[in-house]
Amino acid sequence: MTQNDITLSLTDPADFPAFKRDLQAAFAIAVVEEMGELPDEPIPSDADLDKALASPNAVVLHIMQDDRRVGGAVVTINRDTQANFLDLLFITVGKHGQGLGKAAWSAIEAMFPETCSWETVTPYFEKRNIHFYVNVCGFHIVEYYHERNPDPHTPSPSGLPDNSDMFRFVKKMRRSASGSSKQSK
């Protein structure tokens, strides 16, 4: 699959309810694998998602393949520092294992070529995400958030097992002669 198979489109706020449902369904897979069942509240919670979607610098994106929605992402873009944050990334249930995540991430990087660094977090138990960010996308694990080392910026999402231990990932980008970013080795 080439990057050209995937496009990104801005999500209209009227589409946020469906975006949230699709994201929560995708995230539920790992939670059920880890916990055996879903908690009473969806993960991420509606409140956490509403906060992410309404963040002042948030860009909410549909991941599209052949004019069909196959996932979504929320990125926070700091226009001053270009130290940007991947808040949420998901591929729709039933579409995993097709290279869509890798193609989507490549499209996101291409959409924001001035980025100096990307940062994200994921639950410690989410092995697929850890593999994806480290081995597929080139992120590095730089911190482990847990009870004795909590995330100083963001409380952990509610409803996750084991006190919501999280890994923080960073991907440094380097600028090419044209001014666009490339992964730093």
mmCIF file of C-alpha atoms in Angstrom:
data_model
loop_
_atom_site.group_PDB
_atom_site.id
_atom_site.type_symbol
_atom_site.label_atom_id
_atom_site.label_comp_id
_atom_site.label_asym_id
_atom_site.label_seq_id
_atom_site.Cartn_x
_atom_site.Cartn_y
_atom_site.Cartn_z
ATOM 1 C CA MET A 1 0.000 0.000 0.000
ATOM 2 C CA THR A 2 1.361 3.411 -0.884
ATOM 3 C CA GLN A 3 0.751 6.650 0.922
ATOM 4 C CA ASN A 4 -1.374 7.718 -2.057
ATOM 5 C CA ASP A 5 -3.981 5.131 -1.064
ATOM 6 C CA ILE A 6 -4.679 7.136 2.096
ATOM 7 C CA THR A 7 -5.891 10.703 2.309
ATOM 8 C CA LEU A 8 -6.706 12.868 5.281
ATOM 9 C CA SER A 9 -9.677 15.173 5.577
ATOM 10 C CA LEU A 10 -10.651 17.610 8.276
ATOM 11 C CA THR A 11 -13.493 16.320 10.407
ATOM 12 C CA ASP A 12 -16.576 18.509 10.533
ATOM 13 C CA PRO A 13 -17.753 19.026 14.134
ATOM 14 C CA ALA A 14 -21.121 17.550 13.083
ATOM 15 C CA ASP A 15 -19.222 14.262 12.532
ATOM 16 C CA PHE A 16 -17.663 14.234 16.026
ATOM 17 C CA PRO A 17 -20.257 11.834 17.539
ATOM 18 C CA ALA A 18 -19.572 9.169 14.868
ATOM 19 C CA PHE A 19 -15.814 9.839 15.107
ATOM 20 C CA LYS A 20 -15.964 9.248 18.872
ATOM 21 C CA ARG A 21 -17.973 6.024 18.505
ATOM 22 C CA ASP A 22 -15.557 4.634 15.910
ATOM 23 C CA LEU A 23 -12.544 5.569 18.033
ATOM 24 C CA GLN A 24 -14.020 4.039 21.200
ATOM 25 C CA ALA A 25 -14.860 0.825 19.328
ATOM 26 C CA ALA A 26 -11.275 0.595 18.028
ATOM 27 C CA PHE A 27 -9.777 1.254 21.471
ATOM 28 C CA ALA A 28 -12.128 -1.287 23.086
ATOM 29 C CA ILE A 29 -10.345 -4.177 21.350
ATOM 30 C CA ALA A 30 -7.148 -3.782 23.410
ATOM 31 C CA VAL A 31 -9.059 -3.107 26.616
ATOM 32 C CA VAL A 32 -11.074 -6.316 26.240
ATOM 33 C CA GLU A 33 -7.888 -8.260 25.448
ATOM 34 C CA GLU A 34 -6.271 -6.921 28.639
ATOM 35 C CA MET A 35 -9.229 -6.853 31.033
ATOM 36 C CA GLY A 36 -11.500 -9.528 29.590
ATOM 37 C CA GLU A 37 -14.420 -7.119 29.381
ATOM 38 C CA LEU A 38 -15.181 -3.470 28.875
ATOM 39 C CA PRO A 39 -15.554 -1.191 31.880
ATOM 40 C CA ASP A 40 -18.869 0.586 32.406
ATOM 41 C CA GLU A 41 -17.582 3.718 30.676
ATOM 42 C CA PRO A 42 -16.143 3.790 27.136
ATOM 43 C CA ILE A 43 -12.402 4.286 26.718
ATOM 44 C CA PRO A 44 -11.446 6.995 26.185
ATOM 45 C CA SER A 45 -14.351 8.525 28.045
ATOM 46 C CA ASP A 46 -16.692 10.913 26.280
ATOM 47 C CA ALA A 47 -15.359 13.698 28.526
ATOM 48 C CA ASP A 48 -11.723 12.932 27.584
ATOM 49 C CA LEU A 49 -12.630 12.855 23.890
ATOM 50 C CA ASP A 50 -14.651 16.064 24.072
ATOM 51 C CA LYS A 51 -11.666 17.773 25.697
ATOM 52 C CA ALA A 52 -9.276 16.517 22.988
ATOM 53 C CA LEU A 53 -11.606 17.503 20.151
ATOM 54 C CA ALA A 54 -12.157 20.995 21.595
ATOM 55 C CA SER A 55 -8.504 21.730 22.354
ATOM 56 C CA PRO A 56 -7.538 25.120 20.855
ATOM 57 C CA ASN A 57 -4.801 23.777 18.546
ATOM 58 C CA ALA A 58 -6.382 20.405 17.800
ATOM 59 C CA VAL A 59 -6.713 19.222 14.222
ATOM 60 C CA VAL A 60 -9.281 16.425 13.913
ATOM 61 C CA LEU A 61 -8.777 14.243 10.858
ATOM 62 C CA HIS A 62 -10.596 11.451 9.090
ATOM 63 C CA ILE A 63 -8.318 8.815 7.582
ATOM 64 C CA MET A 64 -9.776 8.019 4.159
ATOM 65 C CA GLN A 65 -9.241 5.181 1.690
ATOM 66 C CA ASP A 66 -11.149 5.270 -1.593
ATOM 67 C CA ASP A 67 -13.416 8.000 -0.168
ATOM 68 C CA ARG A 68 -14.347 5.790 2.812
ATOM 69 C CA ARG A 69 -13.509 6.537 6.430
ATOM 70 C CA VAL A 70 -11.087 3.938 7.747
ATOM 71 C CA GLY A 71 -9.912 5.732 10.871
ATOM 72 C CA GLY A 72 -9.134 9.044 12.422
ATOM 73 C CA ALA A 73 -6.587 11.114 14.286
ATOM 74 C CA VAL A 74 -6.388 14.117 16.550
ATOM 75 C CA VAL A 75 -3.139 16.067 16.500
ATOM 76 C CA THR A 76 -2.242 19.191 18.431
ATOM 77 C CA ILE A 77 -0.078 21.549 16.408
ATOM 78 C CA ASN A 78 2.101 24.131 18.146
ATOM 79 C CA ARG A 79 2.708 26.635 15.356
ATOM 80 C CA ASP A 80 5.400 28.443 17.405
ATOM 81 C CA THR A 81 7.630 25.529 18.426
ATOM 82 C CA GLN A 82 6.454 22.802 16.015
ATOM 83 C CA ALA A 83 6.728 20.366 18.944
ATOM 84 C CA ASN A 84 3.489 18.625 17.985
ATOM 85 C CA PHE A 85 1.432 15.979 19.751
ATOM 86 C CA LEU A 86 -0.435 12.965 18.450
ATOM 87 C CA ASP A 87 -3.398 12.870 20.825
ATOM 88 C CA LEU A 88 -5.321 10.015 19.240
ATOM 89 C CA LEU A 89 -4.922 7.714 16.264
ATOM 90 C CA PHE A 90 -7.186 4.839 15.353
ATOM 91 C CA ILE A 91 -8.009 2.502 12.520
ATOM 92 C CA THR A 92 -11.632 1.391 12.232
ATOM 93 C CA VAL A 93 -12.533 -2.053 13.577
ATOM 94 C CA GLY A 94 -12.163 -4.636 10.809
ATOM 95 C CA LYS A 95 -9.507 -2.620 8.956
ATOM 96 C CA HIS A 96 -6.469 -3.566 11.072
ATOM 97 C CA GLY A 97 -3.518 -5.422 9.576
ATOM 98 C CA GLN A 98 -3.740 -3.786 6.147
ATOM 99 C CA GLY A 99 -0.970 -1.205 6.518
ATOM 100 C CA LEU A 100 -3.467 1.614 6.965
ATOM 101 C CA GLY A 101 -1.904 2.851 10.209
ATOM 102 C CA LYS A 102 1.538 3.182 8.647
ATOM 103 C CA ALA A 103 0.117 4.908 5.577
ATOM 104 C CA ALA A 104 -1.986 7.212 7.764
ATOM 105 C CA TRP A 105 1.010 8.168 9.893
ATOM 106 C CA SER A 106 3.048 8.917 6.745
ATOM 107 C CA ALA A 107 0.200 11.118 5.500
ATOM 108 C CA ILE A 108 0.054 12.956 8.847
ATOM 109 C CA GLU A 109 3.799 13.616 8.735
ATOM 110 C CA ALA A 110 3.437 14.890 5.158
ATOM 111 C CA MET A 111 0.535 17.137 6.169
ATOM 112 C CA PHE A 112 2.691 18.833 8.847
ATOM 113 C CA PRO A 113 6.173 19.051 7.254
ATOM 114 C CA GLU A 114 7.391 21.814 9.578
ATOM 115 C CA THR A 115 7.163 19.538 12.628
ATOM 116 C CA CYS A 116 10.359 19.410 14.715
ATOM 117 C CA SER A 117 9.136 16.614 16.966
ATOM 118 C CA TRP A 118 6.096 14.447 17.543
ATOM 119 C CA GLU A 119 5.063 13.172 20.954
ATOM 120 C CA THR A 120 2.390 10.707 22.027
ATOM 121 C CA VAL A 121 1.475 8.406 24.911
ATOM 122 C CA THR A 122 -0.096 4.962 25.039
ATOM 123 C CA PRO A 123 -1.063 2.552 27.822
ATOM 124 C CA TYR A 124 1.760 0.238 28.876
ATOM 125 C CA PHE A 125 -0.319 -2.872 28.105
ATOM 126 C CA GLU A 126 -1.096 -1.860 24.516
ATOM 127 C CA LYS A 127 1.598 -3.971 22.828
ATOM 128 C CA ARG A 128 0.276 -3.334 19.318
ATOM 129 C CA ASN A 129 0.569 0.427 19.821
ATOM 130 C CA ILE A 130 4.057 0.119 21.308
ATOM 131 C CA HIS A 131 5.186 -1.990 18.333
ATOM 132 C CA PHE A 132 3.530 0.423 15.903
ATOM 133 C CA TYR A 133 5.058 3.590 17.346
ATOM 134 C CA VAL A 134 8.563 2.183 17.897
ATOM 135 C CA ASN A 135 9.078 -0.321 15.077
ATOM 136 C CA VAL A 136 6.846 1.099 12.345
ATOM 137 C CA CYS A 137 6.819 4.874 12.898
ATOM 138 C CA GLY A 138 10.264 5.458 14.427
ATOM 139 C CA PHE A 139 9.264 6.860 17.816
ATOM 140 C CA HIS A 140 11.410 6.285 20.905
ATOM 141 C CA ILE A 141 10.102 5.501 24.372
ATOM 142 C CA VAL A 142 11.397 8.313 26.567
ATOM 143 C CA GLU A 143 9.393 7.973 29.773
ATOM 144 C CA TYR A 144 7.263 5.558 31.751
ATOM 145 C CA TYR A 145 4.402 7.169 33.664
ATOM 146 C CA HIS A 146 3.134 5.279 36.695
ATOM 147 C CA GLU A 147 1.974 5.893 40.252
ATOM 148 C CA ARG A 148 5.383 7.193 41.403
ATOM 149 C CA ASN A 149 6.088 9.086 38.173
ATOM 150 C CA PRO A 150 2.756 10.516 36.986
ATOM 151 C CA ASP A 151 2.358 12.462 33.763
ATOM 152 C CA PRO A 152 2.828 16.079 34.881
ATOM 153 C CA HIS A 153 0.703 17.452 32.041
ATOM 154 C CA THR A 154 -2.231 15.108 31.581
ATOM 155 C CA PRO A 155 -4.102 12.839 33.959
ATOM 156 C CA SER A 156 -4.337 9.235 32.796
ATOM 157 C CA PRO A 157 -7.574 8.233 31.105
ATOM 158 C CA SER A 158 -10.077 6.671 33.456
ATOM 159 C CA GLY A 159 -11.116 3.032 33.246
ATOM 160 C CA LEU A 160 -7.750 1.556 32.258
ATOM 161 C CA PRO A 161 -6.216 -1.357 34.194
ATOM 162 C CA ASP A 162 -3.326 -1.039 36.667
ATOM 163 C CA ASN A 163 -3.635 2.657 37.448
ATOM 164 C CA SER A 164 -3.253 3.666 33.811
ATOM 165 C CA ASP A 165 0.508 3.243 33.489
ATOM 166 C CA MET A 166 1.573 4.900 30.235
ATOM 167 C CA PHE A 167 4.619 5.152 27.972
ATOM 168 C CA ARG A 168 5.603 8.504 26.467
ATOM 169 C CA PHE A 169 7.070 8.416 22.963
ATOM 170 C CA VAL A 170 8.969 11.097 21.033
ATOM 171 C CA LYS A 171 9.977 11.198 17.395
ATOM 172 C CA LYS A 172 12.516 13.883 16.476
ATOM 173 C CA MET A 173 12.297 15.157 12.933
ATOM 174 C CA ARG A 174 15.079 16.817 10.985
ATOM 175 C CA ARG A 175 14.588 19.414 8.320
ATOM 176 C CA SER A 176 15.650 18.832 4.744
ATOM 177 C CA ALA A 177 17.121 21.540 2.534
ATOM 178 C CA SER A 178 13.593 22.257 1.293
ATOM 179 C CA GLY A 179 12.440 22.978 4.856
ATOM 180 C CA SER A 180 10.306 19.877 5.217
ATOM 181 C CA SER A 181 10.785 17.422 8.066
ATOM 182 C CA LYS A 182 12.218 13.937 7.861
ATOM 183 C CA GLN A 183 12.777 11.389 10.578
ATOM 184 C CA SER A 184 15.982 11.962 12.510
ATOM 185 C CA LYS A 185 18.129 8.854 12.904
#
